[in-house]
CSV table of C-alpha atoms and ligand atoms in Angstrom, one decimal:
chain,number,residue,atom,x,y,z
I,27,MET,CA,157.9,20.1,-173.4
I,28,ALA,CA,156.7,23.6,-174.5
I,29,LYS,CA,154.4,25.3,-172.1
I,30,PRO,CA,150.8,25.8,-173.3
I,31,PRO,CA,150.2,29.4,-174.3
I,32,THR,CA,148.7,31.7,-171.6
I,33,SER,CA,147.2,34.1,-174.1
I,34,ALA,CA,145.7,34.2,-177.5
I,35,PHE,CA,144.4,36.8,-179.9
I,36,VAL,CA,140.7,36.7,-180.4
I,37,CYS,CA,138.8,38.6,-183.1
I,38,GLN,CA,136.2,40.8,-181.4
I,39,ASN,CA,134.0,40.5,-184.4
I,40,CYS,CA,133.7,36.8,-185.1
I,41,GLY,CA,135.5,35.1,-182.2
I,42,ALA,CA,138.3,33.5,-184.3
I,43,VAL,CA,141.4,32.7,-182.3
I,44,TYR,CA,145.0,33.3,-183.4
I,45,ALA,CA,148.4,32.6,-181.8
I,46,LYS,CA,149.8,35.8,-183.2
I,47,TRP,CA,148.5,39.3,-183.6
I,48,ALA,CA,147.5,40.4,-187.1
I,49,GLY,CA,146.0,43.5,-188.5
I,50,ARG,CA,143.2,41.7,-190.2
I,51,CYS,CA,141.1,38.7,-189.1
I,52,GLU,CA,141.4,36.1,-191.8
I,53,ALA,CA,138.1,34.5,-190.8
I,54,CYS,CA,135.8,37.5,-191.2
I,55,GLY,CA,138.0,40.0,-193.0
I,56,GLU,CA,137.6,42.8,-190.4
I,57,TRP,CA,140.5,45.1,-189.7
I,58,ASN,CA,142.0,45.8,-186.3
I,59,THR,CA,139.7,43.5,-184.3
I,60,LEU,CA,142.2,41.1,-182.8
I,61,VAL,CA,142.7,41.6,-179.0
I,62,GLU,CA,144.9,39.7,-176.7
I,63,GLU,CA,143.0,37.7,-174.2
I,64,ALA,CA,144.1,35.3,-171.4
I,65,VAL,CA,143.3,31.6,-172.1
I,66,SER,CA,142.5,29.1,-169.4
I,67,ALA,CA,141.8,25.4,-169.9
I,68,PRO,CA,138.2,24.6,-169.3
I,69,PRO,CA,137.7,23.2,-165.8
I,70,GLY,CA,137.9,19.4,-165.6
I,71,ALA,CA,139.1,19.1,-169.2
I,72,LEU,CA,139.6,15.5,-170.1
I,73,LYS,CA,143.1,14.3,-171.0
I,74,ALA,CA,142.7,12.8,-174.5
I,75,GLU,CA,144.3,9.5,-173.8
I,76,LYS,CA,142.2,8.9,-170.7
I,77,ALA,CA,138.9,9.9,-172.1
I,78,GLY,CA,136.5,7.0,-172.3
I,79,THR,CA,138.7,4.5,-170.6
I,80,LYS,CA,137.7,5.1,-167.0
I,81,ARG,CA,134.8,3.3,-165.3
I,82,GLY,CA,132.0,5.6,-164.0
I,83,PRO,CA,128.7,7.1,-165.0
I,84,LYS,CA,127.9,6.7,-168.7
I,85,ALA,CA,125.7,8.6,-171.1
I,86,GLU,CA,122.3,7.0,-171.6
I,87,PHE,CA,120.8,6.1,-175.0
I,88,ILE,CA,117.1,6.3,-175.5
I,89,ALA,CA,114.8,5.6,-178.5
I,90,LEU,CA,113.5,8.4,-180.6
I,91,ASP,CA,110.0,7.6,-179.5
I,92,ALA,CA,110.8,7.0,-175.9
I,93,GLU,CA,108.5,8.8,-173.3
I,94,THR,CA,110.1,12.0,-172.2
I,95,GLU,CA,108.7,15.0,-170.4
I,96,THR,CA,107.4,17.7,-172.7
I,97,PRO,CA,108.3,21.2,-171.4
I,98,ASN,CA,105.4,23.0,-169.8
I,99,ARG,CA,105.5,26.4,-171.4
I,100,ILE,CA,105.1,29.6,-169.3
I,101,VAL,CA,102.6,31.7,-171.1
I,102,ILE,CA,103.4,35.4,-170.9
I,103,GLY,CA,99.9,36.6,-171.8
I,104,VAL,CA,101.1,39.0,-174.5
I,105,ASP,CA,100.0,37.3,-177.7
I,106,GLU,CA,102.6,38.9,-179.9
I,107,LEU,CA,105.4,37.8,-177.6
I,108,ASP,CA,104.1,34.3,-177.0
I,109,ARG,CA,103.7,33.8,-180.7
I,110,VAL,CA,107.4,34.4,-181.3
I,111,PHE,CA,108.4,32.1,-178.5
I,112,GLY,CA,106.3,29.4,-180.0
I,113,GLY,CA,103.4,29.5,-177.6
I,114,GLY,CA,105.1,30.6,-174.4
I,115,ILE,CA,108.6,30.5,-172.8
I,116,VAL,CA,110.1,27.1,-172.2
I,117,PRO,CA,111.6,26.5,-168.7
I,118,ALA,CA,115.3,25.6,-168.6
I,119,SER,CA,116.0,27.5,-171.8
I,120,ALA,CA,118.1,30.5,-172.8
I,121,THR,CA,117.0,33.2,-175.3
I,122,LEU,CA,119.0,36.0,-176.7
I,123,ILE,CA,117.2,39.2,-177.8
I,124,GLY,CA,119.3,41.6,-179.9
I,125,GLY,CA,118.5,45.0,-181.2
I,126,ASP,CA,119.7,48.5,-181.8
I,127,PRO,CA,120.2,50.7,-178.8
I,128,GLY,CA,117.0,52.6,-177.9
I,129,ILE,CA,114.7,50.3,-179.9
I,130,GLY,CA,112.9,49.1,-176.8
I,131,LYS,CA,114.5,45.9,-175.6
I,132,SER,CA,114.6,46.9,-171.9
I,133,THR,CA,111.0,48.2,-172.2
I,134,LEU,CA,109.8,44.9,-173.8
I,135,LEU,CA,111.5,42.7,-171.2
I,136,LEU,CA,110.5,44.8,-168.2
I,137,GLN,CA,106.9,44.6,-169.4
I,138,ALA,CA,107.1,40.9,-169.9
I,139,ALA,CA,108.8,40.4,-166.5
I,140,ALA,CA,106.1,42.5,-164.8
I,141,ARG,CA,103.4,40.5,-166.5
I,142,LEU,CA,104.8,37.2,-165.5
I,143,ALA,CA,105.5,38.3,-161.9
I,144,ARG,CA,102.0,39.5,-161.5
I,145,ASN,CA,100.8,36.0,-162.7
I,146,GLY,CA,102.8,34.4,-159.9
I,147,VAL,CA,106.0,33.5,-161.8
I,148,LYS,CA,109.1,34.2,-159.7
I,149,THR,CA,110.9,36.8,-161.8
I,150,VAL,CA,114.3,38.5,-161.5
I,151,TYR,CA,115.5,41.4,-163.6
I,152,VAL,CA,119.2,42.0,-163.6
I,153,SER,CA,120.4,45.2,-165.2
I,154,GLY,CA,124.1,46.0,-165.7
I,155,GLU,CA,123.4,49.1,-167.7
I,156,GLU,CA,121.0,51.3,-165.8
I,157,ALA,CA,120.8,52.5,-162.2
I,158,ALA,CA,117.9,51.2,-160.1
I,159,ALA,CA,116.3,54.6,-160.2
I,160,GLN,CA,116.2,54.6,-164.0
I,161,ILE,CA,114.5,51.2,-164.1
I,162,GLN,CA,112.0,52.2,-161.4
I,163,GLU,CA,111.2,55.3,-163.3
I,164,ARG,CA,110.6,53.2,-166.4
I,165,ALA,CA,108.4,50.8,-164.4
I,166,LYS,CA,106.4,53.8,-163.2
I,167,ARG,CA,106.0,55.0,-166.8
I,168,LEU,CA,104.9,51.5,-167.8
I,169,LYS,CA,102.5,51.4,-164.8
I,170,VAL,CA,103.9,48.2,-163.6
I,171,ALA,CA,105.8,49.5,-160.5
I,172,ASN,CA,103.7,47.5,-158.2
I,173,SER,CA,104.4,44.1,-159.7
I,174,PRO,CA,106.6,41.8,-157.7
I,175,VAL,CA,109.7,41.7,-159.9
I,176,GLN,CA,113.0,41.3,-158.1
I,177,LEU,CA,115.4,43.9,-159.4
I,178,ALA,CA,119.2,43.9,-159.2
I,179,THR,CA,121.7,46.2,-160.7
I,180,GLU,CA,125.0,44.3,-160.9
I,181,THR,CA,127.7,43.4,-163.4
I,182,ASP,CA,129.7,40.9,-161.4
I,183,LEU,CA,128.8,37.4,-162.7
I,184,ARG,CA,129.8,35.7,-159.4
I,185,LYS,CA,127.5,37.9,-157.4
I,186,ILE,CA,124.7,37.5,-159.9
I,187,LEU,CA,124.9,33.7,-159.9
I,188,ALA,CA,125.0,33.6,-156.1
I,189,ALA,CA,121.9,35.7,-155.9
I,190,LEU,CA,120.1,33.6,-158.5
I,191,LYS,CA,121.0,30.4,-156.7
I,192,GLU,CA,119.5,31.8,-153.6
I,193,ALA,CA,116.4,33.3,-155.1
I,194,SER,CA,115.8,30.3,-157.5
I,195,PRO,CA,113.5,32.3,-159.9
I,196,ASP,CA,111.6,30.9,-162.8
I,197,PHE,CA,112.2,33.8,-165.2
I,198,VAL,CA,115.4,35.8,-165.4
I,199,VAL,CA,116.3,38.8,-167.6
I,200,ILE,CA,119.9,39.8,-168.0
I,201,ASP,CA,120.2,43.3,-169.5
I,202,SER,CA,122.7,43.2,-171.1
I,203,ILE,CA,125.1,40.3,-171.5
I,204,GLN,CA,127.9,42.7,-172.7
I,205,THR,CA,128.0,44.5,-169.4
I,206,LEU,CA,128.8,41.4,-167.3
I,207,TRP,CA,132.2,40.3,-166.3
I,208,SER,CA,133.6,37.2,-164.6
I,209,ASP,CA,136.7,37.6,-162.4
I,210,SER,CA,138.0,34.2,-163.6
I,211,LEU,CA,139.1,36.0,-166.8
I,212,GLU,CA,141.4,38.9,-167.3
I,213,ALA,CA,139.7,40.1,-170.5
I,214,ALA,CA,137.7,43.4,-170.4
I,215,PRO,CA,133.9,43.3,-170.0
I,216,GLY,CA,132.3,43.2,-173.5
I,217,SER,CA,135.2,41.3,-175.0
I,218,VAL,CA,134.3,38.1,-176.8
I,219,ALA,CA,136.0,36.0,-174.1
I,220,GLN,CA,134.0,37.7,-171.3
I,221,VAL,CA,130.7,37.6,-173.1
I,222,ARG,CA,131.1,34.0,-174.0
I,223,ALA,CA,132.2,32.9,-170.5
I,224,CYS,CA,129.4,34.8,-168.8
I,225,ALA,CA,126.8,33.5,-171.2
I,226,GLN,CA,128.0,30.0,-170.8
I,227,GLU,CA,127.8,30.2,-167.0
I,228,LEU,CA,124.4,31.6,-167.1
I,229,VAL,CA,123.0,29.2,-169.6
I,230,ARG,CA,124.5,26.3,-167.6
I,231,TRP,CA,122.8,27.7,-164.5
I,232,ALA,CA,119.5,28.0,-166.3
I,233,LYS,CA,119.6,24.4,-167.7
I,234,LYS,CA,120.3,23.1,-164.2
I,235,SER,CA,117.9,25.2,-162.2
I,236,GLY,CA,115.0,25.0,-164.8
I,237,ALA,CA,114.7,28.8,-165.1
I,238,ALA,CA,113.9,30.5,-168.4
I,239,LEU,CA,116.7,32.9,-169.1
I,240,VAL,CA,116.6,35.9,-171.4
I,241,LEU,CA,119.8,37.6,-172.4
I,242,VAL,CA,119.8,41.1,-174.0
I,243,GLY,CA,122.5,41.6,-176.6
I,244,HIS,CA,123.7,44.7,-178.3
I,245,VAL,CA,123.9,44.9,-182.0
I,246,THR,CA,126.8,46.3,-184.0
I,247,LYS,CA,126.6,48.8,-186.9
I,248,GLU,CA,126.4,45.8,-189.3
I,249,GLY,CA,123.3,44.5,-187.4
I,250,THR,CA,124.8,41.4,-185.9
I,251,ILE,CA,124.8,40.8,-182.1
I,252,ALA,CA,128.0,42.6,-181.0
I,253,GLY,CA,131.0,40.3,-180.5
I,254,PRO,CA,129.2,37.3,-179.3
I,255,ARG,CA,128.3,35.5,-182.6
I,256,VAL,CA,129.4,32.8,-180.3
I,257,VAL,CA,126.5,33.4,-177.9
I,258,GLU,CA,124.1,32.6,-180.7
I,259,HIS,CA,125.4,29.0,-180.5
I,260,LEU,CA,125.0,28.8,-176.8
I,261,VAL,CA,121.3,29.7,-176.5
I,262,ASP,CA,118.2,27.9,-177.6
I,263,ALA,CA,116.6,30.9,-179.4
I,264,VAL,CA,117.8,34.1,-180.9
I,265,PHE,CA,115.3,37.0,-181.5
I,266,TYR,CA,115.9,40.4,-183.1
I,267,PHE,CA,113.9,43.4,-182.0
I,268,GLU,CA,113.8,45.7,-185.0
I,269,GLY,CA,112.0,48.8,-186.3
I,270,GLU,CA,112.7,52.3,-187.6
I,271,ARG,CA,113.4,54.8,-184.8
I,272,GLY,CA,111.1,57.4,-186.5
I,273,HIS,CA,108.2,55.0,-186.6
I,274,GLN,CA,106.3,53.7,-183.7
I,275,PHE,CA,106.0,50.0,-184.4
I,276,ARG,CA,108.6,47.4,-183.6
I,277,ILE,CA,109.0,43.8,-184.9
I,278,LEU,CA,110.3,40.9,-182.9
I,279,ARG,CA,111.7,38.4,-185.3
I,280,ALA,CA,113.0,34.9,-184.5
I,281,VAL,CA,116.1,33.9,-186.3
I,282,LYS,CA,116.7,30.7,-184.3
I,283,ASN,CA,114.3,28.8,-182.1
I,284,ARG,CA,114.8,25.3,-180.9
I,285,PHE,CA,111.3,25.2,-179.4
I,286,GLY,CA,109.2,27.0,-182.0
I,287,PRO,CA,108.9,28.3,-185.5
I,288,THR,CA,111.5,30.8,-186.9
I,289,ASP,CA,109.3,32.6,-189.3
I,290,GLU,CA,106.8,34.1,-186.9
I,291,ILE,CA,107.0,37.8,-186.0
I,292,GLY,CA,105.5,39.8,-183.2
I,293,ILE,CA,104.4,43.3,-184.1
I,294,PHE,CA,104.2,46.0,-181.4
I,295,GLU,CA,103.6,49.7,-181.2
I,296,MET,CA,105.7,51.9,-179.0
I,297,HIS,CA,103.4,54.3,-177.1
I,298,GLN,CA,104.0,56.7,-174.3
I,299,TYR,CA,103.3,54.0,-171.8
I,300,GLY,CA,105.3,51.2,-173.3
I,301,LEU,CA,104.8,48.6,-176.0
I,302,ALA,CA,101.4,47.4,-177.0
I,303,PRO,CA,100.6,44.6,-179.4
I,304,ALA,CA,99.7,46.2,-182.8
I,305,LYS,CA,95.9,46.4,-183.3
I,306,GLU,CA,95.6,45.7,-187.1
I,307,PRO,CA,99.1,44.4,-187.8
I,308,SER,CA,98.5,43.5,-191.4
I,309,ALA,CA,97.4,47.0,-192.3
I,310,LEU,CA,100.3,48.8,-190.5
I,311,PHE,CA,102.5,49.2,-193.5
I,312,LEU,CA,99.9,50.8,-195.8
I,313,SER,CA,100.1,54.6,-196.1
I,314,ALA,CA,96.9,56.5,-195.4
I,315,GLU,CA,96.9,58.6,-198.5
I,316,ASP,CA,94.7,57.5,-201.4
I,317,GLU,CA,96.5,56.1,-204.3
I,318,GLY,CA,96.2,58.8,-206.9
I,319,SER,CA,99.7,59.4,-207.8
I,320,GLY,CA,101.8,56.9,-209.7
I,321,GLY,CA,104.7,55.0,-208.2
I,322,THR,CA,103.1,53.0,-205.4
I,323,ALA,CA,101.9,49.4,-205.3
I,324,VAL,CA,100.8,47.2,-202.4
I,325,PHE,CA,102.6,43.9,-201.8
I,326,ALA,CA,100.6,41.1,-200.1
I,327,ALA,CA,103.3,39.6,-198.0
I,328,MET,CA,103.5,36.7,-195.5
I,329,GLU,CA,105.4,36.7,-192.3
I,330,GLY,CA,105.3,33.1,-191.1
I,331,SER,CA,101.7,32.3,-190.9
I,332,ARG,CA,100.6,35.9,-190.8
I,333,PRO,CA,99.7,38.0,-193.9
I,334,VAL,CA,101.0,41.6,-194.0
I,335,LEU,CA,100.2,44.2,-196.6
I,336,ALA,CA,103.0,46.6,-197.3
I,337,GLU,CA,103.1,49.6,-199.7
I,338,VAL,CA,106.1,49.8,-202.0
I,339,GLN,CA,106.9,53.3,-203.3
I,340,ALA,CA,109.1,54.1,-206.2
I,341,LEU,CA,110.4,57.3,-207.7
I,342,VAL,CA,112.0,57.2,-211.2
I,343,ALA,CA,113.2,60.6,-212.3
I,344,LYS,CA,115.6,62.1,-214.8
I,345,SER,CA,119.0,62.2,-213.2
I,346,PRO,CA,120.8,65.6,-213.0
I,347,PHE,CA,124.1,63.6,-212.5
I,348,GLY,CA,126.3,61.7,-215.0
I,349,THR,CA,125.9,58.5,-212.8
I,350,PRO,CA,122.3,58.0,-211.8
I,351,ARG,CA,121.5,57.1,-208.2
I,352,ARG,CA,119.8,53.9,-207.1
I,353,SER,CA,118.7,54.0,-203.5
I,354,VAL,CA,116.5,51.6,-201.5
I,355,ILE,CA,114.9,51.5,-198.1
I,356,GLY,CA,113.4,48.3,-196.8
I,357,PHE,CA,114.3,46.4,-200.0
I,358,ASP,CA,117.4,44.5,-201.1
I,359,SER,CA,119.5,46.7,-203.4
I,360,GLY,CA,120.8,43.7,-205.3
I,361,ARG,CA,117.3,42.6,-205.9
I,362,LEU,CA,116.4,46.1,-207.3
I,363,ALA,CA,119.4,45.9,-209.6
I,364,MET,CA,118.2,42.5,-210.8
I,365,LEU,CA,114.6,43.7,-211.3
I,366,MET,CA,115.8,46.7,-213.4
I,367,ALA,CA,118.1,44.4,-215.5
I,368,VAL,CA,115.2,42.1,-216.2
I,369,LEU,CA,112.9,45.0,-217.1
I,370,GLU,CA,115.6,46.4,-219.4
I,371,THR,CA,116.6,43.2,-221.2
I,372,ARG,CA,113.3,41.2,-221.2
I,373,CYS,CA,110.8,44.0,-221.6
I,374,GLY,CA,112.7,46.8,-223.2
I,375,VAL,CA,112.1,49.3,-220.4
I,376,ASN,CA,115.0,51.8,-220.2
I,377,PHE,CA,116.3,53.2,-217.0
I,378,ALA,CA,119.4,54.8,-218.4
I,379,GLY,CA,119.9,58.3,-217.2
I,380,MET,CA,117.2,57.9,-214.5
I,381,ASP,CA,117.5,58.1,-210.7
I,382,VAL,CA,115.6,55.2,-209.1
I,383,TYR,CA,114.5,55.2,-205.5
I,384,LEU,CA,112.5,52.4,-203.9
I,385,SER,CA,111.1,52.5,-200.4
I,386,VAL,CA,108.7,50.5,-198.3
I,387,ALA,CA,106.2,52.4,-196.2
I,388,GLY,CA,106.3,52.4,-192.5
I,389,GLY,CA,109.8,51.1,-192.2
I,390,TYR,CA,108.8,47.5,-193.1
I,391,ARG,CA,111.5,45.3,-194.7
I,392,ILE,CA,110.6,43.1,-197.6
I,393,ASN,CA,112.5,39.8,-197.3
I,394,GLU,CA,110.5,37.7,-199.6
I,395,PRO,CA,111.3,37.2,-203.3
I,396,ALA,CA,107.5,37.4,-203.8
I,397,GLY,CA,107.8,41.2,-203.4
I,398,ASP,CA,109.3,41.4,-206.9
I,399,LEU,CA,106.1,42.0,-208.7
I,400,ALA,CA,105.0,44.8,-206.4
I,401,ALA,CA,108.4,46.5,-206.7
I,402,ALA,CA,108.3,46.2,-210.5
I,403,ALA,CA,104.7,47.6,-210.6
I,404,ALA,CA,105.8,50.6,-208.5
I,405,LEU,CA,108.8,51.2,-210.7
I,406,LEU,CA,106.7,51.0,-213.9
I,407,SER,CA,104.0,53.1,-212.5
I,408,SER,CA,106.4,55.9,-211.5
I,409,LEU,CA,108.2,55.7,-214.8
I,410,ALA,CA,105.0,56.0,-216.8
I,411,GLY,CA,103.4,58.4,-214.4
I,412,ASN,CA,100.5,56.1,-214.4
I,413,PRO,CA,98.9,54.9,-211.2
I,414,VAL,CA,98.3,51.2,-210.7
I,415,PRO,CA,94.6,50.2,-210.6
I,416,LYS,CA,92.8,51.4,-207.5
I,417,ARG,CA,92.7,49.1,-204.4
I,418,SER,CA,95.0,46.4,-206.0
I,419,VAL,CA,97.6,44.1,-204.5
I,420,PHE,CA,100.6,42.4,-206.1
I,421,PHE,CA,102.8,39.3,-205.4
I,422,GLY,CA,105.0,37.0,-207.3
I,423,GLU,CA,108.7,36.3,-207.7
I,424,ILE,CA,110.3,37.5,-211.0
I,425,ALA,CA,112.8,35.1,-212.6
I,426,LEU,CA,115.8,36.3,-214.7
I,427,SER,CA,113.9,35.0,-217.7
I,428,GLY,CA,111.1,37.5,-216.9
I,429,ALA,CA,108.7,34.7,-215.8
I,430,VAL,CA,106.6,35.4,-212.8
I,431,ARG,CA,106.8,32.5,-210.2
I,432,PRO,CA,104.3,31.5,-207.7
I,433,ALA,CA,104.7,32.3,-204.0
I,434,PRO,CA,103.8,30.2,-200.9
I,435,ARG,CA,100.3,30.6,-199.3
I,436,MET,CA,98.8,32.5,-202.1
I,437,ASP,CA,95.2,32.1,-201.0
I,438,GLN,CA,95.9,33.4,-197.6
I,439,ARG,CA,97.5,36.5,-199.0
I,440,LEU,CA,94.4,37.1,-201.2
I,441,LYS,CA,92.0,36.5,-198.3
I,442,GLU,CA,93.7,39.1,-196.1
I,443,ALA,CA,93.8,41.6,-199.0
I,444,ALA,CA,90.0,41.1,-199.5
I,445,ARG,CA,89.4,41.5,-195.8
I,446,LEU,CA,91.2,44.9,-195.8
I,447,GLY,CA,89.1,46.1,-198.7
I,448,PHE,CA,91.3,45.5,-201.7
I,449,ARG,CA,89.5,44.5,-204.9
I,450,THR,CA,92.0,43.4,-207.5
I,451,ALA,CA,95.1,41.2,-207.4
I,452,PHE,CA,97.9,40.8,-209.8
I,453,VAL,CA,99.4,37.4,-209.2
I,454,PRO,CA,101.4,34.5,-210.8
I,455,GLU,CA,99.5,32.2,-213.1
I,456,GLY,CA,97.6,29.3,-211.6
I,457,VAL,CA,96.1,31.0,-208.6
I,458,PRO,CA,92.7,29.8,-207.8
I,459,SER,CA,90.6,32.9,-208.1
I,460,ALA,CA,87.6,31.4,-206.4
I,461,GLU,CA,86.9,32.2,-202.7
I,462,SER,CA,88.8,35.3,-202.0
I,463,GLY,CA,86.3,37.7,-203.6
I,464,LEU,CA,89.1,39.6,-205.4
I,465,THR,CA,89.3,40.0,-209.2
I,466,VAL,CA,92.4,38.0,-209.9
I,467,THR,CA,94.6,38.9,-212.9
I,468,PRO,CA,97.3,36.4,-213.6
I,469,ILE,CA,100.6,37.8,-214.8
I,470,ALA,CA,102.6,35.0,-216.4
I,471,ARG,CA,105.5,37.1,-217.7
I,472,LEU,CA,106.7,40.5,-216.6
I,473,ILE,CA,106.1,41.9,-220.1
I,474,ALA,CA,102.3,41.6,-219.4
I,475,LEU,CA,102.7,44.0,-216.5
I,476,VAL,CA,104.7,46.4,-218.6
I,477,ASP,CA,101.9,46.4,-221.3
I,478,LEU,CA,99.4,47.1,-218.5
I,479,LEU,CA,101.1,49.9,-216.6
I,480,ALA,CA,103.6,51.5,-219.0
I,481,PRO,CA,102.6,50.6,-222.5
I,482,ASP,CA,104.7,53.4,-224.0
I,483,ALA,CA,107.6,53.5,-221.7
I,484,PRO,CA,110.8,54.6,-223.4
I,485,ASP,CA,112.2,51.8,-225.4
I,486,ALA,CA,115.8,50.6,-225.2
A,12,TYD,P1,114.6,51.1,-174.2
A,12,TYD,O1,113.7,50.0,-173.8
A,12,TYD,O2,115.4,51.8,-173.2
A,12,TYD,O3,115.6,50.6,-175.4
A,12,TYD,P2,116.8,49.6,-175.4
A,12,TYD,O4,116.8,48.8,-174.1
A,12,TYD,O5,116.6,48.7,-176.6
A,12,TYD,O6,118.0,50.4,-175.6
A,12,TYD,O7,113.7,52.1,-174.9
A,12,TYD,C1,114.2,53.3,-175.4
A,12,TYD,C2,113.2,54.2,-176.1
A,12,TYD,O8,111.8,53.9,-176.0
A,12,TYD,C3,113.4,55.5,-175.6
A,12,TYD,O9,113.9,56.3,-176.7
A,12,TYD,C4,112.1,56.0,-175.1
A,12,TYD,C5,111.1,55.1,-175.7
A,12,TYD,N1,110.0,54.8,-174.8
A,12,TYD,C6,108.7,55.2,-175.2
A,12,TYD,O10,108.5,55.7,-176.2
A,12,TYD,N2,107.7,54.8,-174.4
A,12,TYD,C7,107.9,54.2,-173.2
A,12,TYD,O11,106.9,53.9,-172.5
A,12,TYD,C8,109.2,53.8,-172.8
A,12,TYD,C9,109.5,53.1,-171.5
A,12,TYD,C10,110.2,54.1,-173.7
A,13,MG,MG1,118.2,48.9,-172.6
């Protein structure tokens, strides 16, 4: 009988496993990502023919409405954080927090840990990245140095687990999962095999001991958590901490959450003394200058249950080059191409020979299709050199036919805009104009917006 293989080639990008080396991973298409790693059978693996035949303890079946214990959430006390977790952290759970280097993951988690520790939650912070002195320095800066967090700087999984078993904490931060290594594997720290094995062990420990575990994960250039796409499947929740380095606010966004909503975001500001919940989050992405010049329009957005107003800025100018440039920040470039195509074919607006730039203020990212109408308004306003009506907001999805489609939670968007002092709203048809106090102008088709903002735009 052939011996089972002792090594396999594992893609460091997506975790696909191959028997032979290849230059390109067939699963994800990345080049030069296959690395040889030792394989070991999982401990206590069942032999196929024996599985299920032995007598012994059995799995239990229960009814869907059977009484079970609901988890008692640990409330952190930082609203923006609790909101993303779904009302607090669930014991015996694992959460992965990813983000670019330097975005503030360690700061956020040290602040959370300090807060919990001060409230009497037994808290451990394990750093595999920084020396104790660095973390203490940060704690001083955050003014939390006197809170009873137990700190360890260690990368050896075996030692970490031994310490955790002894300390039996309620809340554990591992910063970061990529720095840990387990001596049961030969692969290098940071490789998919190591990251997966370490995460698996830690998650298993958390589920057994009832602790809430938070793993910090690094993000690749492409914006996914480095290597361990596999880790995303092991944990209960995956959050991304994002923001523009040049701006001071940061957004914590849930992309997976077994215990809460995935469309909630937490908005923070990075100050000299750490992260603070943003004061007026819905107005953060409006620029201060008065709208006098053309090319800006405010989008009334929703992030989960929270309304956010964001300014979309466009610049349409004659191109000095043969091939005009199209460039976006905070907006999907495919969506911009589509909007321009609809404006050209359905409304006769011509962008030929024009450079087109689209940017969202403050480093906010528009993910909603409802941002289309605001983007189109900014484009038209810049093209015509004609500012949009003062203190106005826009929302609505634009279909390929040029029709403007409704968006979810329209009345909430209008209410928030009114609260922030806006007076007019350009919206899809059928929006009840009543309570909000705004003057509501329905835009059924994109051509109506063109007639309003750029009546004599260059025709195709
Ligand atoms: P850090 O939490 O180390 O980021 P990460 O763990 O995601 O790599 O934060 C790094 C940045 O935050 C660093 O550039 C300095 C800045 N910062 C502040 O502006 N104020 C503060 O109080 C702290 C602690 C950091
Ligand atoms: Mg860090």
